[in-house]
PDB file of C-alpha atoms and ligand atoms in Angstrom:
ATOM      1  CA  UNK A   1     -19.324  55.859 -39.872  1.00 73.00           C
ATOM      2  CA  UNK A   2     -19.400  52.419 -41.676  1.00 90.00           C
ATOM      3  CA  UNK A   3     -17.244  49.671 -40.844  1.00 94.00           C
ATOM      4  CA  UNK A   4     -14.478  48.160 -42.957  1.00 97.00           C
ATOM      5  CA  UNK A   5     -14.946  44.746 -42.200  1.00 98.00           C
ATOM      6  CA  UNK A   6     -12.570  44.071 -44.633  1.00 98.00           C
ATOM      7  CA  UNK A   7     -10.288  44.451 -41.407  1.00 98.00           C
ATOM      8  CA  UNK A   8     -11.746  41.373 -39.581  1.00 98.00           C
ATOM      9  CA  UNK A   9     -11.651  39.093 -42.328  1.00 98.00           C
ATOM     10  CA  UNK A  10      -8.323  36.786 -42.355  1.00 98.00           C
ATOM     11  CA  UNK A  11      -7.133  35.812 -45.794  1.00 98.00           C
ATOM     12  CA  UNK A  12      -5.266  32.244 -45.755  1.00 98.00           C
ATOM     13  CA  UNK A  13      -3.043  31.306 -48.856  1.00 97.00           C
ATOM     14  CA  UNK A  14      -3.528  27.976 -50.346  1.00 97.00           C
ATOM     15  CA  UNK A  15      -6.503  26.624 -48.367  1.00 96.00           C
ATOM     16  CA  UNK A  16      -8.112  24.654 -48.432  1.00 93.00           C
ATOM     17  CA  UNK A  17      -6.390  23.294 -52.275  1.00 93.00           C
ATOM     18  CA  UNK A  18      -3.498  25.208 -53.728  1.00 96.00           C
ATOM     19  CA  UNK A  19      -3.558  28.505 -55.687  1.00 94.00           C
ATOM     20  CA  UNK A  20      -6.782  29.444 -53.262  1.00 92.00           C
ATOM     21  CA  UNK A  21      -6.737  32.575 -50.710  1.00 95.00           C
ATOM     22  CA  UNK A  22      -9.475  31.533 -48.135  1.00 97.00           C
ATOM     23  CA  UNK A  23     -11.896  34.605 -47.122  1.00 98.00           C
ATOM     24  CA  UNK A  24     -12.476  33.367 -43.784  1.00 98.00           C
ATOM     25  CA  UNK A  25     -14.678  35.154 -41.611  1.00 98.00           C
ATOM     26  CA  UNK A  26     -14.366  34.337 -38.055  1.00 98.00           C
ATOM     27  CA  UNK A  27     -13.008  37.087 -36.550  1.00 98.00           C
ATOM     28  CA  UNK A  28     -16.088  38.600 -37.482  1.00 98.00           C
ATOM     29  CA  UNK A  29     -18.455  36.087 -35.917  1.00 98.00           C
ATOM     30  CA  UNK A  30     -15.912  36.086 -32.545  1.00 98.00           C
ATOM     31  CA  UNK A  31     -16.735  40.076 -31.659  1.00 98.00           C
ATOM     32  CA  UNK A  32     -20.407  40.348 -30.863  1.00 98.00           C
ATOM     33  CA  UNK A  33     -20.277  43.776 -31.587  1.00 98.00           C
ATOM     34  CA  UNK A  34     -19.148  42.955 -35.177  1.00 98.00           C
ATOM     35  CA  UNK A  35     -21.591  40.033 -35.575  1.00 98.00           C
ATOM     36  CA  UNK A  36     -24.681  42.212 -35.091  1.00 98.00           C
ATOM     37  CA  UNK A  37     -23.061  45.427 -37.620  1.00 98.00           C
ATOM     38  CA  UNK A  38     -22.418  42.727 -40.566  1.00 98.00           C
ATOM     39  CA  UNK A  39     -26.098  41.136 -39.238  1.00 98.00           C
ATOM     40  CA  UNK A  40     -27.441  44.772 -39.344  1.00 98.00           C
ATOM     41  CA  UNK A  41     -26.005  46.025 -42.988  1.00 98.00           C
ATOM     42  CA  UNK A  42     -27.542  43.311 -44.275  1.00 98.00           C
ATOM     43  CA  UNK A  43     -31.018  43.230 -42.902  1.00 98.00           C
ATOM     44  CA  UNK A  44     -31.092  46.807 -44.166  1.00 98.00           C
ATOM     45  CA  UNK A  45     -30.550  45.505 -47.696  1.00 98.00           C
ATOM     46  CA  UNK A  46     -33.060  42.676 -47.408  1.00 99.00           C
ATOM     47  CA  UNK A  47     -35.261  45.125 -45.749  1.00 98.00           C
ATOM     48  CA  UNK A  48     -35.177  47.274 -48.819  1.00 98.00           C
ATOM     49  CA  UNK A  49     -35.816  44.549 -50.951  1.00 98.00           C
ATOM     50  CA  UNK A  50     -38.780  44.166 -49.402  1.00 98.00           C
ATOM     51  CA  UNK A  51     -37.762  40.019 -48.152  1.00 98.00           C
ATOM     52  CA  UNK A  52     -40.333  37.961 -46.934  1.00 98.00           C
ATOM     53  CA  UNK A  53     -38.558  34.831 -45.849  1.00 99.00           C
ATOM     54  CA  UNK A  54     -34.343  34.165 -45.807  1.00 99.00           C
ATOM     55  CA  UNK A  55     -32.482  31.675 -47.516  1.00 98.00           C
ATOM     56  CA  UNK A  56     -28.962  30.382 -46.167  1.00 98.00           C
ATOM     57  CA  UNK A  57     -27.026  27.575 -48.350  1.00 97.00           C
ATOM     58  CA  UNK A  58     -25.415  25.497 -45.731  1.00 97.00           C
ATOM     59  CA  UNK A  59     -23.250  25.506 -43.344  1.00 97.00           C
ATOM     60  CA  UNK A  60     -22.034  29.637 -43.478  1.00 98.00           C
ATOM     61  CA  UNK A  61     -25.401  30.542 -45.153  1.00 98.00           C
ATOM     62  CA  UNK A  62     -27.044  29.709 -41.202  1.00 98.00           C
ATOM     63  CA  UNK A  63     -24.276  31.538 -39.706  1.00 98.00           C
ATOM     64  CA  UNK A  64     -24.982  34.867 -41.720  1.00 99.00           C
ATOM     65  CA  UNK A  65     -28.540  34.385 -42.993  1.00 99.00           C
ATOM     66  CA  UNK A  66     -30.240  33.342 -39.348  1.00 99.00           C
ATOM     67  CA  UNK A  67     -29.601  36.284 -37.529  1.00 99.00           C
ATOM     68  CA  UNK A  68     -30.447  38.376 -40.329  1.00 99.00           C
ATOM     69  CA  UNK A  69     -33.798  36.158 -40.389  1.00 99.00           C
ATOM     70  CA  UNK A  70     -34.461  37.093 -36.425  1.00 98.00           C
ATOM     71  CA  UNK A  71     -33.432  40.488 -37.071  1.00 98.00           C
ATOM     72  CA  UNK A  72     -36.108  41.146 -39.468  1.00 98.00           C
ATOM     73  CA  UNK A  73     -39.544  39.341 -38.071  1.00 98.00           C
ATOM     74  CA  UNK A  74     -38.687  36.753 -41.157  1.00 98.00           C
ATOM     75  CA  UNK A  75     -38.327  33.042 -41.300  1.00 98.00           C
ATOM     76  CA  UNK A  76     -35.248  31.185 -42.634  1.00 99.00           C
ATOM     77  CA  UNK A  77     -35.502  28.545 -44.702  1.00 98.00           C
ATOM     78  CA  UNK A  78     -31.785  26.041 -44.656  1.00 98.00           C
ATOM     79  CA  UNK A  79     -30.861  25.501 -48.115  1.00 98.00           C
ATOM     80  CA  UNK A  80     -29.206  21.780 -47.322  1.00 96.00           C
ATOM     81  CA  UNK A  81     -26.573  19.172 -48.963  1.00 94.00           C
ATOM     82  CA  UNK A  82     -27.963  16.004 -50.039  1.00 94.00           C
ATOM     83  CA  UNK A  83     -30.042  14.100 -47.487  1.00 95.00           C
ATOM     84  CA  UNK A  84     -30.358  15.733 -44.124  1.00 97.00           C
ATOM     85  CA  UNK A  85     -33.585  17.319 -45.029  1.00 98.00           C
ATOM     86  CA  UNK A  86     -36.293  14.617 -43.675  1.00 98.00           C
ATOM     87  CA  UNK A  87     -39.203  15.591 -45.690  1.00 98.00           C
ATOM     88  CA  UNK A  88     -39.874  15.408 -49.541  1.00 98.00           C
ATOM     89  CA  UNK A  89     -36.899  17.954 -51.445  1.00 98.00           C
ATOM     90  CA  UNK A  90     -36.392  19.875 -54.520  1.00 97.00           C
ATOM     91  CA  UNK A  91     -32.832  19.372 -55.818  1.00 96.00           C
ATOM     92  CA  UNK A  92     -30.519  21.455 -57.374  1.00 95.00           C
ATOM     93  CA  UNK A  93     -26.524  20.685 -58.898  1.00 90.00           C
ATOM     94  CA  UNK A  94     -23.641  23.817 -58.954  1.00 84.00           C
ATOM     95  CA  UNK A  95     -19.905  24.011 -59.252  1.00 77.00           C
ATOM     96  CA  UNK A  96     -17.718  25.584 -56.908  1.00 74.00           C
ATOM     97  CA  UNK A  97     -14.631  27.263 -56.860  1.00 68.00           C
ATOM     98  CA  UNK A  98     -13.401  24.293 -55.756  1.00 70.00           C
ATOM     99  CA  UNK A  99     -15.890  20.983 -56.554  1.00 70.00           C
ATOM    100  CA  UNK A 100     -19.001  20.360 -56.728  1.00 74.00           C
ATOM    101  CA  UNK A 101     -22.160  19.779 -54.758  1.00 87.00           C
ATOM    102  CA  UNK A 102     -25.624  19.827 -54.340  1.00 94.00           C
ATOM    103  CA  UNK A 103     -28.462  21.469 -52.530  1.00 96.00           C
ATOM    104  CA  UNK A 104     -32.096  20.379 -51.189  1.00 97.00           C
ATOM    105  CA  UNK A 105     -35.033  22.220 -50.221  1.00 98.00           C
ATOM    106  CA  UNK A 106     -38.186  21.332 -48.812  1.00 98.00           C
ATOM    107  CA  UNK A 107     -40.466  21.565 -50.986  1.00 98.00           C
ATOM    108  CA  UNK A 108     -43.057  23.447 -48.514  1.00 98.00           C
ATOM    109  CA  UNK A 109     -40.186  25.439 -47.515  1.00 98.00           C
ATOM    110  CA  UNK A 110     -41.129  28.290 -49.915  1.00 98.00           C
ATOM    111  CA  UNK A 111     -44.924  29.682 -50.485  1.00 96.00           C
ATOM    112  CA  UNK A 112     -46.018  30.438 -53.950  1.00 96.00           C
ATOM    113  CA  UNK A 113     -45.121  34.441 -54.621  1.00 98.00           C
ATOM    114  CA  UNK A 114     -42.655  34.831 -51.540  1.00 98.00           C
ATOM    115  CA  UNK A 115     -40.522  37.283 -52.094  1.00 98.00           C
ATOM    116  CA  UNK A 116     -36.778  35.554 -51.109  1.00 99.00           C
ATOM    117  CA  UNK A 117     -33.528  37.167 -49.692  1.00 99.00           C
ATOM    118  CA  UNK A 118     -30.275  34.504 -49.852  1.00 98.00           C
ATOM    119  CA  UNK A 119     -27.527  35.231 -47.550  1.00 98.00           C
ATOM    120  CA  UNK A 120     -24.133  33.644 -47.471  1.00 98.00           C
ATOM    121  CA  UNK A 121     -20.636  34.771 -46.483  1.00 98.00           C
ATOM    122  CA  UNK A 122     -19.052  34.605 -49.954  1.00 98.00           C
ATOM    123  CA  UNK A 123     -20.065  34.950 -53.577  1.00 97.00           C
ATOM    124  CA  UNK A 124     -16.871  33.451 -55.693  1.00 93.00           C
ATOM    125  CA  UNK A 125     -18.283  32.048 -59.057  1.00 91.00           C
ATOM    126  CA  UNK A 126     -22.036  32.209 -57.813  1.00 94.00           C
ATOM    127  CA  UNK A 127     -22.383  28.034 -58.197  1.00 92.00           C
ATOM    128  CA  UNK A 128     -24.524  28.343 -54.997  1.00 93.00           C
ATOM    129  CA  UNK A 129     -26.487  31.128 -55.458  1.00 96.00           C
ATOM    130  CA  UNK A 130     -27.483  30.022 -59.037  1.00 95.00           C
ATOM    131  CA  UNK A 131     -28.612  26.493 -57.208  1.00 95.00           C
ATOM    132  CA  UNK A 132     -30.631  28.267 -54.531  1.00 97.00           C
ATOM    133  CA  UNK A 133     -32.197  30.716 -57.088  1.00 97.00           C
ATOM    134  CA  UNK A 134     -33.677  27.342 -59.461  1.00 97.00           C
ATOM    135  CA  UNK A 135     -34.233  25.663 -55.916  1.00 98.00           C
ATOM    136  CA  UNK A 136     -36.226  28.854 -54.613  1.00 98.00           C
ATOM    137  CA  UNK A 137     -38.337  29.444 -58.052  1.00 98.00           C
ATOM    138  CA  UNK A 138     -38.854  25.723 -58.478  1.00 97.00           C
ATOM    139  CA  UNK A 139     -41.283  26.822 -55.296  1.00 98.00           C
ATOM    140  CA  UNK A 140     -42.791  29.035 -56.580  1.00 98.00           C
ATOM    141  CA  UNK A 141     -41.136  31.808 -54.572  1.00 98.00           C
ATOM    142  CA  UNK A 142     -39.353  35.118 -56.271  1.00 98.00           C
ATOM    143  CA  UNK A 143     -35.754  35.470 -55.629  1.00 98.00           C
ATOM    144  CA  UNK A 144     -35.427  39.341 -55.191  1.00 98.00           C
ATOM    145  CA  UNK A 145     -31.836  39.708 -53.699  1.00 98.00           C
ATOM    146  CA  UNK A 146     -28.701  37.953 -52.577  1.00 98.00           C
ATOM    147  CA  UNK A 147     -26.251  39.393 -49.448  1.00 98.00           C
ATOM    148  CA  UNK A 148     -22.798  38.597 -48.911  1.00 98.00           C
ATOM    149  CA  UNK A 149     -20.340  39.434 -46.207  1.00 98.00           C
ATOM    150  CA  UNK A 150     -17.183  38.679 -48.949  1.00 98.00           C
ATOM    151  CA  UNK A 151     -17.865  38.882 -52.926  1.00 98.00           C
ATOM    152  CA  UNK A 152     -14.892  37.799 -55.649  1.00 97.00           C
ATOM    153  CA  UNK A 153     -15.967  40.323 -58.650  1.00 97.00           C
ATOM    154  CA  UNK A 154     -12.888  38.678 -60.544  1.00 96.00           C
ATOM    155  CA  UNK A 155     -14.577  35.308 -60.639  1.00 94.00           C
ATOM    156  CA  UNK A 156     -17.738  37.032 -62.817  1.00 94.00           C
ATOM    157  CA  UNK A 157     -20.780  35.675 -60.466  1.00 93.00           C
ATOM    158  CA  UNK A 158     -22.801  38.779 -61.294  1.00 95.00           C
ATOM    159  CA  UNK A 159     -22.249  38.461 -65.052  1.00 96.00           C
ATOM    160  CA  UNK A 160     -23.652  34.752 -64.453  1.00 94.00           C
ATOM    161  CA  UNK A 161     -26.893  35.735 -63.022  1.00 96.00           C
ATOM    162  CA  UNK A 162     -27.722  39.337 -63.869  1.00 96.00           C
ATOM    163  CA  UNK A 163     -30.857  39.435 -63.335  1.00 97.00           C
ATOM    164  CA  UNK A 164     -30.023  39.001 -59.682  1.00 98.00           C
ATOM    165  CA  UNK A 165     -29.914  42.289 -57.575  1.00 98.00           C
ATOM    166  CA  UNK A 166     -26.402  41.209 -55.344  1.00 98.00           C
ATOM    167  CA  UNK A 167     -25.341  42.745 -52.346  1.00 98.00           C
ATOM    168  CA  UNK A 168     -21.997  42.223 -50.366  1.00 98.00           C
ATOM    169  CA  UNK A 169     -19.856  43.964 -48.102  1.00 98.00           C
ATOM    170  CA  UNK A 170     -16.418  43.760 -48.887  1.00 98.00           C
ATOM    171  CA  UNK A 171     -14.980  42.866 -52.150  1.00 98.00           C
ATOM    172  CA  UNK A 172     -11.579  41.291 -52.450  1.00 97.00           C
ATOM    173  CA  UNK A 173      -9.516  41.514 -56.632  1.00 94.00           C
TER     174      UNK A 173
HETATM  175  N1  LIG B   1     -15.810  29.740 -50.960  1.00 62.49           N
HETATM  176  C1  LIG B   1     -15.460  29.754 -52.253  1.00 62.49           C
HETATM  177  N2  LIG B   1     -14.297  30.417 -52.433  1.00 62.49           N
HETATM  178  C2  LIG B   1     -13.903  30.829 -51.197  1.00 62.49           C
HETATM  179  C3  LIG B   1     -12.809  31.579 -50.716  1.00 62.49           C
HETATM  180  N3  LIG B   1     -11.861  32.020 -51.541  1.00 62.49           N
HETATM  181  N4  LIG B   1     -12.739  31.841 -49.389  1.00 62.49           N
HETATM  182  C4  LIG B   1     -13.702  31.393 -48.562  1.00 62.49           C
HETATM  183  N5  LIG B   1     -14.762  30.687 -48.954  1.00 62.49           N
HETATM  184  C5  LIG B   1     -14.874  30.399 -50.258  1.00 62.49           C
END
């Protein structure tokens, strides 16, 4: 039967500003036997999407996409924040639900024609994933999916990017 993760994920008023309810996903991570179903559900999807290489936007983008990466035979490629990648970068600007920020790539990180998974915890206005999607085609790769844990339908980040197939476990109104 499938699991309602929605059960394991702790929703905390007003963090970290006012007026937000933080998706927070630790209890999750904390039971192995959890970590590996969420890990499972979605290699399946980037399985079926036919991935050849994982994206994860730092810092909860390693926590879901790397195991998912491993799972799979693929590599994973860190989408970073501003200078802590060492080598030359592709850059990319997005808003957040709350702020701003930026994200780096290598610019070898991606081979002309790969066909690219991105894996976070949560999609909320889809800031990051738009980011990761010029970063990933500014490579010359082909962005053919996205897989949450969490998504925020309310907040419209599928009606920002449509032609972006999006996949996520729980959703939260
Ligand atoms: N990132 C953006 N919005 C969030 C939320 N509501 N909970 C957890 N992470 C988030």
């Amino acid at each position: 039967m499938a699991i309602d993760f929605s059960k394991y994920i702790a929703s905390v008023k007003d963090f970290p500003n006012k007026g937000i309810v933080f998706r927070d996903i630790t209890p999750i991570l904390q039971d192995g036997d959890l970590y590996r179903a969420a890990t499972h559900e979605l290699a399946e999807y980037a399985k079926s999407r036919k991935a050849d290489v994982i994206v994860g936007p730092e810092a909860r983008g390693f926590i879901v996409g790397c195991p998912v990466a491993t799972e799979l035979g693929l590599g994973f490629v860190p989408a970073r924040k501003p200078h802590k990648l060492p080598r030359e970068v592709e850059r990319a600007s997005y808003d957040l639900e709350y702020g701003s920020n930026s994200l780096e790539m290598h610019k070898d990180a991606i081979k002309p024609g790969q066909r690219v998974v991105i894996c976070d915890d949560l999609m909320a206005t889809a800031g990051t994933l738009r980011a990761s999607k010029e970063l990933i085609e500014n490579l010359g790769g082909k962005l053919v999916g996205a897989a949450f844990y969490i998504e925020l339908p309310d907040l419209k980040g599928r009606e920002k990017l449509p032609d972006v197939d999006i996949y996520s476990l729980v959703q939260y109104h």
